[in-house]
Amino acid sequence: MKTKGFIRAVILAMALTMLFTTSVLAAPSTDNYQEVPGTVYYNGTELSGSGPLSKNDSGENESITDYINGNEYMDGASFRTAIGDNADVYSAWNGYGITAGTSISLFEIKAAGAIPDSIKNGTFIAYIVKDRYDTATNKAFFTKAATSKKTAIDGQTIKLELETPMTWEADASQYVIVLVKGGSSPTPPDPVKPVVISKDYYEYPVASIDVNVDEPLPAGITTASITPRELGRWSNMIKRYISTNDTLDSIDWPQGFKKDELVSLSVLTAVGITIEYDGNTAADGDITFHLRIEGFKGTFADSPYVFIVNGETAPNHRLTAFPARYDAETGALAFTVTGYKKYFSYAIPIIGDVKQKSAPTPESGGSSGGCSAAPWSLLAIGAAYLCLRRRKK
């Protein structure tokens, strides 16, 4: 069966590629779950290959509990990601093969036998959730596609009229119909996943960029050593990189930053900065930069941050997030790079507006190093060149 094979494939892939543990979370109940054999229909048409989520070959509800509660190899894969932590799941069915783009307003499950009294006499709604597999993380996950009105039962048929018609997507490996006790409570919201927004991104000519630094500087560095530089051939790479959410997976945030409250990162611009120094004799240390960019409005809706590739994280080439301060009167953006040798001689500070659910309170400078290893990204192609080509004299 496709469902059983998919679950086992995910577990095997994860067991072979990583070993990790997860905390025990509240989960949808399986105490009242019952398998109801039957055929699924959509808009009156039989859904080919559909049927109930079934037991495994040993007669255990392995697939059911994995789908509903998840396990240590399937973090993020359970129904909790789509329908809420404590939903009481009574039954579920899967379906494949509807033509992409089909609009569906009604599902019907025609039971092969008598419908259990606990379902027939209860009050239910249903969620239709999309079953996905993320090859980058080797994790399965669900997202809510539609919600039914209160369920109606007519003889041996369970009717699920949708609140809003759904469109069957081409890339859906399968959909799962989940029957949940309830009917009067509001629909749980879709989970909010942080996103990268790059629609306001704009690069300014190097002539409009003014770079100043606080003194004293580390030994071997002078103010004349620090100059702005055109992005040149790295410009298109940066634009392509920030147009995907891979950016969020490759950031090390400061101590105290609440990553679970991150809503979005709006990438506004990027600049090139060169620091010329003798890598053998210059002292490492912290440098506070003051960037002024002619034409840059500095309209930060939330918290300004600067992101720079850390050359010591090769081959993953991760970004370190530095909290910044913007002075609307002077138009200067100030940020402190802790241990500049990890990022220069040539680096590309990316300026972004970070939005969180509540006001963040990070400590200045440094990074927590708390994120997992980043997936291979476009930035990694050139990051080694961007970060640590120290000048030898």
GROMACS .gro file of C-alpha atoms in nm:
model
  393
    1MET     CA    1   0.000   0.000   0.000
    2LYS     CA    2   0.132   0.347  -0.089
    3THR     CA    3   0.073   0.494   0.257
    4LYS     CA    4   0.259   0.217   0.439
    5GLY     CA    5   0.549   0.224   0.191
    6PHE     CA    6   0.583   0.600   0.219
    7ILE     CA    7   0.597   0.591   0.599
    8ARG     CA    8   0.858   0.314   0.603
    9ALA     CA    9   1.069   0.491   0.338
   10VAL     CA   10   1.078   0.809   0.545
   11ILE     CA   11   1.176   0.622   0.862
   12LEU     CA   12   1.450   0.424   0.684
   13ALA     CA   13   1.596   0.730   0.512
   14MET     CA   14   1.609   0.922   0.838
   15ALA     CA   15   1.757   0.636   1.035
   16LEU     CA   16   2.039   0.600   0.782
   17THR     CA   17   2.120   0.969   0.745
   18MET     CA   18   2.085   1.116   1.092
   19LEU     CA   19   2.042   1.032   1.459
   20PHE     CA   20   1.858   1.278   1.674
   21THR     CA   21   1.601   1.306   1.951
   22THR     CA   22   1.297   1.525   1.988
   23SER     CA   23   1.103   1.645   2.287
   24VAL     CA   24   0.769   1.486   2.369
   25LEU     CA   25   0.490   1.710   2.248
   26ALA     CA   26   0.118   1.710   2.298
   27ALA     CA   27  -0.039   1.513   2.017
   28PRO     CA   28  -0.375   1.437   1.858
   29SER     CA   29  -0.548   1.153   2.040
   30THR     CA   30  -0.556   0.802   1.894
   31ASP     CA   31  -0.766   0.649   2.174
   32ASN     CA   32  -1.088   0.660   1.972
   33TYR     CA   33  -0.941   0.590   1.629
   34GLN     CA   34  -1.123   0.328   1.423
   35GLU     CA   35  -1.048   0.203   1.075
   36VAL     CA   36  -1.357   0.235   0.855
   37PRO     CA   37  -1.316   0.039   0.528
   38GLY     CA   38  -1.475   0.209   0.234
   39THR     CA   39  -1.431   0.401  -0.090
   40VAL     CA   40  -1.378   0.775  -0.121
   41TYR     CA   41  -1.574   0.977  -0.377
   42TYR     CA   42  -1.518   1.339  -0.481
   43ASN     CA   43  -1.800   1.542  -0.638
   44GLY     CA   44  -1.978   1.208  -0.696
   45THR     CA   45  -1.681   1.044  -0.875
   46GLU     CA   46  -1.492   0.750  -0.728
   47LEU     CA   47  -1.137   0.836  -0.621
   48SER     CA   48  -0.908   0.568  -0.763
   49GLY     CA   49  -0.681   0.393  -0.514
   50SER     CA   50  -0.844   0.550  -0.211
   51GLY     CA   51  -0.917   0.378   0.115
   52PRO     CA   52  -0.869   0.389   0.491
   53LEU     CA   53  -0.530   0.432   0.652
   54SER     CA   54  -0.467   0.068   0.743
   55LYS     CA   55  -0.273  -0.143   0.989
   56ASN     CA   56   0.071  -0.280   0.904
   57ASP     CA   57   0.153  -0.642   0.822
   58SER     CA   58   0.184  -0.726   1.192
   59GLY     CA   59  -0.167  -0.603   1.263
   60GLU     CA   60  -0.046  -0.297   1.453
   61ASN     CA   61  -0.160   0.059   1.390
   62GLU     CA   62   0.193   0.168   1.300
   63SER     CA   63   0.093   0.389   1.009
   64ILE     CA   64  -0.193   0.539   1.205
   65THR     CA   65   0.013   0.636   1.508
   66ASP     CA   66   0.298   0.766   1.292
   67TYR     CA   67   0.060   0.986   1.097
   68ILE     CA   68  -0.130   1.110   1.400
   69ASN     CA   69   0.139   1.132   1.669
   70GLY     CA   70   0.467   1.120   1.478
   71ASN     CA   71   0.780   0.961   1.629
   72GLU     CA   72   1.147   1.041   1.680
   73TYR     CA   73   1.227   0.978   1.315
   74MET     CA   74   0.935   1.181   1.183
   75ASP     CA   75   0.954   1.511   1.367
   76GLY     CA   76   0.724   1.749   1.186
   77ALA     CA   77   0.540   1.470   1.006
   78SER     CA   78   0.234   1.427   1.226
   79PHE     CA   79  -0.114   1.570   1.183
   80ARG     CA   80  -0.032   1.820   1.459
   81THR     CA   81   0.134   2.037   1.194
   82ALA     CA   82  -0.197   2.069   1.012
   83ILE     CA   83  -0.486   2.031   1.255
   84GLY     CA   84  -0.357   2.123   1.602
   85ASP     CA   85  -0.198   1.949   1.898
   86ASN     CA   86  -0.499   1.799   2.072
   87ALA     CA   87  -0.747   1.711   1.798
   88ASP     CA   88  -0.934   1.386   1.868
   89VAL     CA   89  -0.893   1.180   1.547
   90TYR     CA   90  -1.162   0.915   1.492
   91SER     CA   91  -1.080   0.788   1.143
   92ALA     CA   92  -0.887   0.875   0.828
   93TRP     CA   93  -0.875   0.788   0.459
   94ASN     CA   94  -0.625   0.858   0.183
   95GLY     CA   95  -0.659   0.931  -0.187
   96TYR     CA   96  -0.448   0.960  -0.501
   97GLY     CA   97  -0.475   1.042  -0.866
   98ILE     CA   98  -0.725   1.324  -0.911
   99THR     CA   99  -0.641   1.540  -1.212
  100ALA     CA  100  -0.443   1.847  -1.111
  101GLY     CA  101  -0.654   2.162  -1.103
  102THR     CA  102  -0.979   1.980  -1.020
  103SER     CA  103  -1.203   2.184  -0.791
  104ILE     CA  104  -1.363   1.975  -0.516
  105SER     CA  105  -1.653   2.079  -0.294
  106LEU     CA  106  -1.775   1.742  -0.164
  107PHE     CA  107  -1.607   1.423  -0.039
  108GLU     CA  108  -1.810   1.112   0.044
  109ILE     CA  109  -1.687   0.798   0.216
  110LYS     CA  110  -1.908   0.503   0.131
  111ALA     CA  111  -1.841   0.250   0.407
  112ALA     CA  112  -1.798  -0.115   0.313
  113GLY     CA  113  -1.982  -0.215   0.631
  114ALA     CA  114  -2.168  -0.060   0.920
  115ILE     CA  115  -2.036   0.275   1.040
  116PRO     CA  116  -1.927   0.244   1.408
  117ASP     CA  117  -2.175   0.392   1.655
  118SER     CA  118  -1.905   0.619   1.805
  119ILE     CA  119  -1.881   0.792   1.467
  120LYS     CA  120  -2.247   0.761   1.366
  121ASN     CA  121  -2.367   0.922   1.690
  122GLY     CA  122  -2.093   1.182   1.722
  123THR     CA  123  -2.042   1.533   1.589
  124PHE     CA  124  -1.748   1.567   1.352
  125ILE     CA  125  -1.569   1.786   1.105
  126ALA     CA  126  -1.295   1.678   0.866
  127TYR     CA  127  -0.965   1.821   0.751
  128ILE     CA  128  -0.815   1.746   0.413
  129VAL     CA  129  -0.438   1.761   0.450
  130LYS     CA  130  -0.158   1.742   0.193
  131ASP     CA  131   0.109   1.479   0.246
  132ARG     CA  132   0.456   1.606   0.149
  133TYR     CA  133   0.816   1.484   0.164
  134ASP     CA  134   1.105   1.731   0.193
  135THR     CA  135   1.416   1.584   0.027
  136ALA     CA  136   1.638   1.853   0.182
  137THR     CA  137   1.554   1.750   0.539
  138ASN     CA  138   1.437   1.390   0.483
  139LYS     CA  139   1.116   1.477   0.666
  140ALA     CA  140   0.752   1.429   0.584
  141PHE     CA  141   0.504   1.697   0.674
  142PHE     CA  142   0.138   1.785   0.635
  143THR     CA  143  -0.034   2.111   0.554
  144LYS     CA  144  -0.405   2.179   0.574
  145ALA     CA  145  -0.579   2.205   0.237
  146ALA     CA  146  -0.947   2.233   0.335
  147THR     CA  147  -1.199   2.197   0.617
  148SER     CA  148  -1.546   2.045   0.602
  149LYS     CA  149  -1.866   2.177   0.744
  150LYS     CA  150  -2.032   1.961   1.009
  151THR     CA  151  -2.024   1.601   0.886
  152ALA     CA  152  -2.349   1.437   0.772
  153ILE     CA  153  -2.406   1.060   0.777
  154ASP     CA  154  -2.667   0.907   0.546
  155GLY     CA  155  -2.695   0.530   0.584
  156GLN     CA  156  -2.346   0.400   0.508
  157THR     CA  157  -2.220   0.725   0.356
  158ILE     CA  158  -2.019   0.993   0.542
  159LYS     CA  159  -2.067   1.325   0.358
  160LEU     CA  160  -1.804   1.598   0.390
  161GLU     CA  161  -1.914   1.923   0.230
  162LEU     CA  162  -1.618   2.161   0.227
  163GLU     CA  163  -1.641   2.511   0.371
  164THR     CA  164  -1.456   2.640   0.065
  165PRO     CA  165  -1.387   2.434  -0.250
  166MET     CA  166  -1.028   2.308  -0.272
  167THR     CA  167  -0.809   2.266  -0.580
  168TRP     CA  168  -0.622   1.938  -0.616
  169GLU     CA  169  -0.253   2.014  -0.667
  170ALA     CA  170  -0.025   1.844  -0.917
  171ASP     CA  171   0.264   1.796  -0.674
  172ALA     CA  172   0.060   1.630  -0.399
  173SER     CA  173   0.186   1.276  -0.343
  174GLN     CA  174  -0.141   1.213  -0.164
  175TYR     CA  175  -0.413   1.378   0.039
  176VAL     CA  176  -0.547   1.244   0.367
  177ILE     CA  177  -0.902   1.301   0.494
  178VAL     CA  178  -0.898   1.319   0.874
  179LEU     CA  179  -1.224   1.284   1.069
  180VAL     CA  180  -1.201   1.485   1.392
  181LYS     CA  181  -1.448   1.513   1.677
  182GLY     CA  182  -1.593   1.863   1.697
  183GLY     CA  183  -1.789   2.092   1.472
  184SER     CA  184  -1.845   2.409   1.668
  185SER     CA  185  -1.491   2.521   1.750
  186PRO     CA  186  -1.303   2.750   1.513
  187THR     CA  187  -1.069   2.599   1.255
  188PRO     CA  188  -0.709   2.593   1.378
  189PRO     CA  189  -0.497   2.838   1.179
  190ASP     CA  190  -0.241   2.723   0.924
  191PRO     CA  191   0.104   2.701   1.083
  192VAL     CA  192   0.309   3.015   1.023
  193LYS     CA  193   0.644   2.935   0.865
  194PRO     CA  194   0.909   3.208   0.850
  195VAL     CA  195   0.975   3.340   0.501
  196VAL     CA  196   1.234   3.542   0.312
  197ILE     CA  197   1.097   3.850   0.135
  198SER     CA  198   1.315   3.999  -0.136
  199LYS     CA  199   1.071   4.207  -0.342
  200ASP     CA  200   1.217   4.533  -0.199
  201TYR     CA  201   1.578   4.429  -0.262
  202TYR     CA  202   1.787   4.690  -0.444
  203GLU     CA  203   2.161   4.730  -0.497
  204TYR     CA  204   2.316   5.074  -0.478
  205PRO     CA  205   2.624   5.183  -0.678
  206VAL     CA  206   2.946   5.177  -0.479
  207ALA     CA  207   2.980   5.555  -0.518
  208SER     CA  208   2.674   5.598  -0.294
  209ILE     CA  209   2.818   5.385  -0.011
  210ASP     CA  210   3.014   5.545   0.274
  211VAL     CA  211   3.185   5.316   0.527
  212ASN     CA  212   3.322   5.444   0.859
  213VAL     CA  213   3.448   5.250   1.160
  214ASP     CA  214   3.497   5.322   1.527
  215GLU     CA  215   3.846   5.361   1.663
  216PRO     CA  216   4.063   5.223   1.810
  217LEU     CA  217   4.090   4.938   1.558
  218PRO     CA  218   4.268   4.606   1.603
  219ALA     CA  219   4.644   4.627   1.549
  220GLY     CA  220   4.733   4.610   1.182
  221ILE     CA  221   4.407   4.775   1.065
  222THR     CA  222   4.363   5.141   0.975
  223THR     CA  223   4.061   5.336   0.859
  224ALA     CA  224   4.225   5.360   0.515
  225SER     CA  225   4.228   4.980   0.500
  226ILE     CA  226   3.848   4.962   0.493
  227THR     CA  227   3.672   5.055   0.169
  228PRO     CA  228   3.343   4.981  -0.011
  229ARG     CA  229   3.358   4.765  -0.321
  230GLU     CA  230   3.123   4.674  -0.606
  231LEU     CA  231   2.955   4.335  -0.580
  232GLY     CA  232   3.047   4.268  -0.941
  233ARG     CA  233   2.992   3.913  -1.055
  234TRP     CA  234   2.855   3.813  -0.713
  235SER     CA  235   2.548   4.033  -0.759
  236ASN     CA  236   2.333   3.779  -0.946
  237MET     CA  237   2.432   3.503  -0.706
  238ILE     CA  238   2.319   3.706  -0.405
  239LYS     CA  239   1.987   3.789  -0.573
  240ARG     CA  240   1.921   3.425  -0.656
  241TYR     CA  241   2.016   3.310  -0.308
  242ILE     CA  242   1.790   3.550  -0.120
  243SER     CA  243   1.493   3.460  -0.341
  244THR     CA  244   1.464   3.123  -0.162
  245ASN     CA  245   1.401   3.025   0.197
  246ASP     CA  246   1.731   2.832   0.207
  247THR     CA  247   1.859   3.160   0.351
  248LEU     CA  248   1.677   3.096   0.679
  249ASP     CA  249   1.837   2.753   0.716
  250SER     CA  250   2.189   2.894   0.692
  251ILE     CA  251   2.178   3.168   0.959
  252ASP     CA  252   2.342   3.159   1.302
  253TRP     CA  253   2.159   3.410   1.522
  254PRO     CA  254   2.291   3.600   1.827
  255GLN     CA  255   2.253   3.466   2.177
  256GLY     CA  256   1.904   3.544   2.304
  257PHE     CA  257   1.740   3.554   1.961
  258LYS     CA  258   1.407   3.369   1.968
  259LYS     CA  259   1.419   3.168   1.647
  260ASP     CA  260   1.080   3.010   1.715
  261GLU     CA  261   0.925   3.359   1.700
  262LEU     CA  262   1.077   3.450   1.362
  263VAL     CA  263   0.809   3.554   1.113
  264SER     CA  264   1.006   3.691   0.819
  265LEU     CA  265   1.333   3.832   0.692
  266SER     CA  266   1.293   4.113   0.440
  267VAL     CA  267   1.620   4.144   0.247
  268LEU     CA  268   1.671   4.509   0.151
  269THR     CA  269   2.019   4.543   0.001
  270ALA     CA  270   2.378   4.415   0.008
  271VAL     CA  271   2.714   4.593  -0.009
  272GLY     CA  272   3.073   4.487  -0.067
  273ILE     CA  273   3.339   4.580   0.190
  274THR     CA  274   3.713   4.513   0.169
  275ILE     CA  275   3.958   4.519   0.459
  276GLU     CA  276   4.321   4.502   0.353
  277TYR     CA  277   4.554   4.357   0.615
  278ASP     CA  278   4.843   4.120   0.661
  279GLY     CA  279   4.688   3.797   0.779
  280ASN     CA  280   5.008   3.691   0.956
  281THR     CA  281   5.060   4.000   1.170
  282ALA     CA  282   4.725   4.181   1.207
  283ALA     CA  283   4.541   4.122   1.534
  284ASP     CA  284   4.189   3.984   1.535
  285GLY     CA  285   3.916   4.172   1.717
  286ASP     CA  286   3.583   4.351   1.691
  287ILE     CA  287   3.504   4.625   1.440
  288THR     CA  288   3.202   4.854   1.458
  289PHE     CA  289   3.088   4.971   1.115
  290HIS     CA  290   2.874   5.273   1.024
  291LEU     CA  291   2.719   5.239   0.677
  292ARG     CA  292   2.558   5.530   0.497
  293ILE     CA  293   2.401   5.456   0.161
  294GLU     CA  294   2.275   5.745  -0.050
  295GLY     CA  295   1.915   5.674  -0.146
  296PHE     CA  296   1.865   5.400   0.112
  297LYS     CA  297   1.552   5.495   0.305
  298GLY     CA  298   1.613   5.268   0.603
  299THR     CA  299   1.241   5.204   0.656
  300PHE     CA  300   1.271   4.910   0.896
  301ALA     CA  301   0.933   4.781   1.007
  302ASP     CA  302   1.093   4.573   1.283
  303SER     CA  303   1.459   4.504   1.370
  304PRO     CA  304   1.751   4.573   1.133
  305TYR     CA  305   2.012   4.297   1.102
  306VAL     CA  306   2.325   4.250   0.896
  307PHE     CA  307   2.417   3.902   0.767
  308ILE     CA  308   2.772   3.806   0.663
  309VAL     CA  309   2.912   3.470   0.551
  310ASN     CA  310   3.135   3.310   0.813
  311GLY     CA  311   3.430   3.160   0.628
  312GLU     CA  312   3.508   2.923   0.916
  313THR     CA  313   3.185   2.731   0.852
  314ALA     CA  314   3.303   2.578   0.523
  315PRO     CA  315   3.182   2.378   0.342
  316ASN     CA  316   2.834   2.485   0.459
  317HIS     CA  317   2.920   2.857   0.445
  318ARG     CA  318   2.676   2.982   0.702
  319LEU     CA  319   2.565   3.340   0.764
  320THR     CA  320   2.614   3.514   1.099
  321ALA     CA  321   2.341   3.759   1.201
  322PHE     CA  322   2.459   4.083   1.360
  323PRO     CA  323   2.197   4.308   1.524
  324ALA     CA  324   2.213   4.660   1.381
  325ARG     CA  325   2.102   5.009   1.484
  326TYR     CA  326   1.960   5.255   1.235
  327ASP     CA  327   1.975   5.632   1.297
  328ALA     CA  328   1.699   5.795   1.095
  329GLU     CA  329   1.852   6.142   1.136
  330THR     CA  330   2.198   6.057   1.004
  331GLY     CA  331   2.090   5.767   0.780
  332ALA     CA  332   2.365   5.550   0.930
  333LEU     CA  333   2.332   5.180   0.998
  334ALA     CA  334   2.568   5.065   1.276
  335PHE     CA  335   2.667   4.706   1.353
  336THR     CA  336   2.958   4.534   1.526
  337VAL     CA  337   3.138   4.236   1.372
  338THR     CA  338   3.289   4.020   1.644
  339GLY     CA  339   3.615   3.861   1.528
  340TYR     CA  340   3.641   4.026   1.186
  341LYS     CA  341   3.896   3.773   1.051
  342LYS     CA  342   3.620   3.512   1.014
  343TYR     CA  343   3.447   3.738   0.760
  344PHE     CA  344   3.708   3.951   0.581
  345SER     CA  345   3.919   4.056   0.378
  346TYR     CA  346   3.628   4.082   0.130
  347ALA     CA  347   3.274   4.027   0.255
  348ILE     CA  348   2.919   4.109   0.149
  349PRO     CA  349   2.706   4.238   0.438
  350ILE     CA  350   2.339   4.172   0.356
  351ILE     CA  351   2.102   4.421   0.520
  352GLY     CA  352   1.765   4.288   0.626
  353ASP     CA  353   1.456   4.372   0.830
  354VAL     CA  354   1.375   4.092   1.076
  355LYS     CA  355   1.020   4.052   1.201
  356GLN     CA  356   0.931   3.847   1.509
  357LYS     CA  357   0.607   3.771   1.691
  358SER     CA  358   0.732   3.972   1.987
  359ALA     CA  359   1.011   4.225   2.027
  360PRO     CA  360   1.347   4.038   2.026
  361THR     CA  361   1.609   4.099   2.295
  362PRO     CA  362   1.935   3.960   2.152
  363GLU     CA  363   2.278   4.034   2.292
  364SER     CA  364   2.497   4.232   2.056
  365GLY     CA  365   2.767   4.059   1.851
  366GLY     CA  366   2.855   3.694   1.812
  367SER     CA  367   2.635   3.405   1.716
  368SER     CA  368   2.470   3.120   1.894
  369GLY     CA  369   2.573   2.856   1.644
  370GLY     CA  370   2.247   2.687   1.734
  371CYS     CA  371   2.111   2.615   1.387
  372SER     CA  372   2.149   2.286   1.207
  373ALA     CA  373   2.385   2.251   0.912
  374ALA     CA  374   2.268   2.445   0.608
  375PRO     CA  375   2.167   2.272   0.288
  376TRP     CA  376   2.392   2.325  -0.015
  377SER     CA  377   2.300   2.660  -0.164
  378LEU     CA  378   2.396   2.890  -0.446
  379LEU     CA  379   2.589   3.111  -0.206
  380ALA     CA  380   2.819   2.825  -0.117
  381ILE     CA  381   2.960   2.825  -0.470
  382GLY     CA  382   3.142   3.150  -0.409
  383ALA     CA  383   3.143   3.192  -0.033
  384ALA     CA  384   3.499   3.071   0.014
  385TYR     CA  385   3.621   3.345  -0.218
  386LEU     CA  386   3.403   3.606  -0.055
  387CYS     CA  387   3.522   3.550   0.299
  388LEU     CA  388   3.881   3.462   0.364
  389ARG     CA  389   4.108   3.580   0.088
  390ARG     CA  390   4.335   3.758   0.336
  391ARG     CA  391   4.598   3.977   0.186
  392LYS     CA  392   4.960   3.869   0.246
  393LYS     CA  393   5.225   4.139   0.243
   0.00000   0.00000   0.00000
